Coordinates of N, CA and C in Angstrom, one line a residue:
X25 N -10.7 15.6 40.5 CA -9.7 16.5 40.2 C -8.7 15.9 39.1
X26 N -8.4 14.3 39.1 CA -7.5 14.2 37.9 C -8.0 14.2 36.7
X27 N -9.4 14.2 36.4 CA -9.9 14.4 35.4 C -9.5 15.4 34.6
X28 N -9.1 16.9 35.0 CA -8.5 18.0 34.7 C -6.8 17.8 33.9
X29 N -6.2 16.5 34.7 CA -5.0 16.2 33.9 C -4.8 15.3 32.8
X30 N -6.1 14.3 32.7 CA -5.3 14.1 31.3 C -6.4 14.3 30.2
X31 N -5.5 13.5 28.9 CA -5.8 14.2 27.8 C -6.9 13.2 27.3
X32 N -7.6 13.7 26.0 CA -8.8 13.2 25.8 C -8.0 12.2 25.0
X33 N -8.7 11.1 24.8 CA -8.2 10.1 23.4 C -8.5 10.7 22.4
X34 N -7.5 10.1 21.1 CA -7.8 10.7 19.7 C -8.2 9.9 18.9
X35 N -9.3 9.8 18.6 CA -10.1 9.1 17.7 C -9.8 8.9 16.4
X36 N -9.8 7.4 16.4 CA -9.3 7.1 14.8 C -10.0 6.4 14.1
X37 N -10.1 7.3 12.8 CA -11.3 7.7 11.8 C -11.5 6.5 11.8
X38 N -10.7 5.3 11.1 CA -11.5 3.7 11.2 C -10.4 2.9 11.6
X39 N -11.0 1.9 12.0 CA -10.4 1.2 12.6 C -9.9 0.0 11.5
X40 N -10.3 -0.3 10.8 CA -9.7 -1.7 9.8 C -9.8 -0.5 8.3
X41 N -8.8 -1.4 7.7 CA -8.2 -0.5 6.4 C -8.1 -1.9 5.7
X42 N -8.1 -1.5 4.7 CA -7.8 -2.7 3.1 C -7.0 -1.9 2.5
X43 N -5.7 -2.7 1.9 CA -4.5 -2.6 1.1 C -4.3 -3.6 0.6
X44 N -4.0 -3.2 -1.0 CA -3.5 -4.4 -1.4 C -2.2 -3.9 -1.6
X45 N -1.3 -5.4 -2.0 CA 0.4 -5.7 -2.1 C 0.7 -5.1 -3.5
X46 N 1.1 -4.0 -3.6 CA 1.7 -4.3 -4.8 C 3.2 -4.5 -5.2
X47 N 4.1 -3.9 -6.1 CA 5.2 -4.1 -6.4 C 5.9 -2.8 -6.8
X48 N 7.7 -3.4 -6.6 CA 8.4 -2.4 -7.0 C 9.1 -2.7 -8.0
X49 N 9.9 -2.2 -9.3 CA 10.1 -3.0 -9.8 C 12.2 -2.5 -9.3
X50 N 13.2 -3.7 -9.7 CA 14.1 -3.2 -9.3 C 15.1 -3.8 -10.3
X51 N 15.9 -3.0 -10.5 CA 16.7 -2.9 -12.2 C 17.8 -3.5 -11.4
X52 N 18.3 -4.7 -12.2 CA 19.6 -5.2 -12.0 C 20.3 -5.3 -13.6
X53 N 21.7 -4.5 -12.6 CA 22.7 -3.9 -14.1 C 24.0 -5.0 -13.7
X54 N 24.3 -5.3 -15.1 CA 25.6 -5.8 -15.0 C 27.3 -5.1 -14.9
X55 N 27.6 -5.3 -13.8 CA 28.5 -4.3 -13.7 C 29.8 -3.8 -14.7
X56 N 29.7 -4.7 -15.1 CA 31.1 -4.7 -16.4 C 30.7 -4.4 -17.6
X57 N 29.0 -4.2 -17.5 CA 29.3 -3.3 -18.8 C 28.5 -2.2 -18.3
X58 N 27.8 -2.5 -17.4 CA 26.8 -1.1 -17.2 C 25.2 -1.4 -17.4
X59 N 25.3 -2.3 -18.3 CA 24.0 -2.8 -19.1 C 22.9 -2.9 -18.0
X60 N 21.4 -3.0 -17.9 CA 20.5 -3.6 -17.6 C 20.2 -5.0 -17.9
X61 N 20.5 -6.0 -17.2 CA 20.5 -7.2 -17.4 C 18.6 -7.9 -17.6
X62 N 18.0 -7.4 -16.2 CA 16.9 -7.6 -16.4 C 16.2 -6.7 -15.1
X63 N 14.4 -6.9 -15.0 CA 14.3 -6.4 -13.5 C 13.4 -7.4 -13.2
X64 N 13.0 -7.3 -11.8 CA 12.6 -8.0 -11.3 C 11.4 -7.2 -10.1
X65 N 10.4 -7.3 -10.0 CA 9.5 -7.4 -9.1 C 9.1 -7.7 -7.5
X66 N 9.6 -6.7 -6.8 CA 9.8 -7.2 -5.2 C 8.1 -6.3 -4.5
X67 N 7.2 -7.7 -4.0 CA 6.5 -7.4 -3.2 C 6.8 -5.4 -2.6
X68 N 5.6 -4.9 -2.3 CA 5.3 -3.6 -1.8 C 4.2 -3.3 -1.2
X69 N 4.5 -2.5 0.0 CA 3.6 -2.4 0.9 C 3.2 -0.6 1.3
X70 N 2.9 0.2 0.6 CA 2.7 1.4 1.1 C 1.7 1.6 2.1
X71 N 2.3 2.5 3.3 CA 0.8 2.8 3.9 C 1.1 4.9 4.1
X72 N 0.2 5.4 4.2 CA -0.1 6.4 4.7 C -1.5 7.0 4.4
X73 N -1.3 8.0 5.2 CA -2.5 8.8 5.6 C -2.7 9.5 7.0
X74 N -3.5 10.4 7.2 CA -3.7 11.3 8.6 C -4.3 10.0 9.5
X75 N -4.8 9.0 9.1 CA -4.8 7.8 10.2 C -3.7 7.1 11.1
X76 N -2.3 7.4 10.1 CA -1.1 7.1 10.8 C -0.7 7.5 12.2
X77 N -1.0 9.0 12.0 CA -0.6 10.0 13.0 C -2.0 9.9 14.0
X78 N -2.9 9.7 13.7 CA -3.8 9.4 15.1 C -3.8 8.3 15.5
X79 N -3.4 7.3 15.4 CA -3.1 6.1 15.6 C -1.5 6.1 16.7
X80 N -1.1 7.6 16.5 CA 0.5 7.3 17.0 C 1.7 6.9 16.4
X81 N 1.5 6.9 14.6 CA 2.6 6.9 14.3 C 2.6 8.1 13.6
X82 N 3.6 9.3 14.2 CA 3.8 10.9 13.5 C 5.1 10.7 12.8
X83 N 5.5 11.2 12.0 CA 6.5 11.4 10.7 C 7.5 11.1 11.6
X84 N 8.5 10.7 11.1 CA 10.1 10.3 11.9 C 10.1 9.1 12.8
X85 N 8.7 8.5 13.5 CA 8.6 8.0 14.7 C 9.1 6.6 14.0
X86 N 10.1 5.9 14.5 CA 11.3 4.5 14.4 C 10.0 3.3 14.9
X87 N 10.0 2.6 14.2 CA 9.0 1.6 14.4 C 9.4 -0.1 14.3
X88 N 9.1 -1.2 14.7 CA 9.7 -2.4 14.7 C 8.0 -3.1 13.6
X89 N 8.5 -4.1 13.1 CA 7.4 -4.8 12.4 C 7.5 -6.4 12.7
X90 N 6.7 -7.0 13.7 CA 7.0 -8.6 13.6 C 6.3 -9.0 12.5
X91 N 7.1 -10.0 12.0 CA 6.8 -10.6 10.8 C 6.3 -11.8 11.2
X92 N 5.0 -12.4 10.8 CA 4.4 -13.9 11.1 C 3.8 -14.1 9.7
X93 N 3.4 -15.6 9.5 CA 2.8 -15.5 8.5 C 1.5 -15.0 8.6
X94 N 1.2 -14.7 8.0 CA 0.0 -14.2 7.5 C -0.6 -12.6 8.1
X95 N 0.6 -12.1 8.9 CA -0.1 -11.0 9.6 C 1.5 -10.5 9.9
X96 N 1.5 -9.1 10.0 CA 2.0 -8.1 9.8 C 2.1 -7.7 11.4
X97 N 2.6 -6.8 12.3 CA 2.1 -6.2 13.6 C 3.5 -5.4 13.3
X98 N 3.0 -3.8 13.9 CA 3.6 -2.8 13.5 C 3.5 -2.1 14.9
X99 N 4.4 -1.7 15.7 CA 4.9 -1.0 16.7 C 5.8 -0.3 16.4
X100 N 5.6 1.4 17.5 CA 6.5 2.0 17.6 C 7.5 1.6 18.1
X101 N 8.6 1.9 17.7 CA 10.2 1.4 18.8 C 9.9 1.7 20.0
X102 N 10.5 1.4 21.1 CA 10.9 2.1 22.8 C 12.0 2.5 22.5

């Protein structure tokens, strides 16, 4: 009978993904005159896709990222 209550799992399309790092670039001005002084290049990480949301992370959902070297780990908030 609880079979009837819950929900099926949602299958996600693949399991390991490849990204690479790219960059953003970020203009620093000098304030006194306005000028563009130089820019600079800060590491970037985009992710998206309909894998997000089967996975459990849906648009708006607040997330925590532990930072280690070499690895990333990405949870929803509580």
């Amino acid at each position: 009978m609880a079979a009837h209550d819950t929900k099926p799992e949602v299958r996600i399309s693949k399991g390991l993904r490849h990204y690479k790092v790219g960059y953003v670039s970020v203009q620093h001005i000098k304030r006194a005159t306005g000028m563009t002084t130089y820019y600079s290049r800060t590491p970037s990480l985009h992710l998206k896709g309909d894998w997000l949301a089967e996975a459990g992370f849906r648009t708006d959902t607040p997330v925590i990222i532990a930072v280690e070297r070499g690895q990333l780990v990405i949870r929803p908030a509580e």
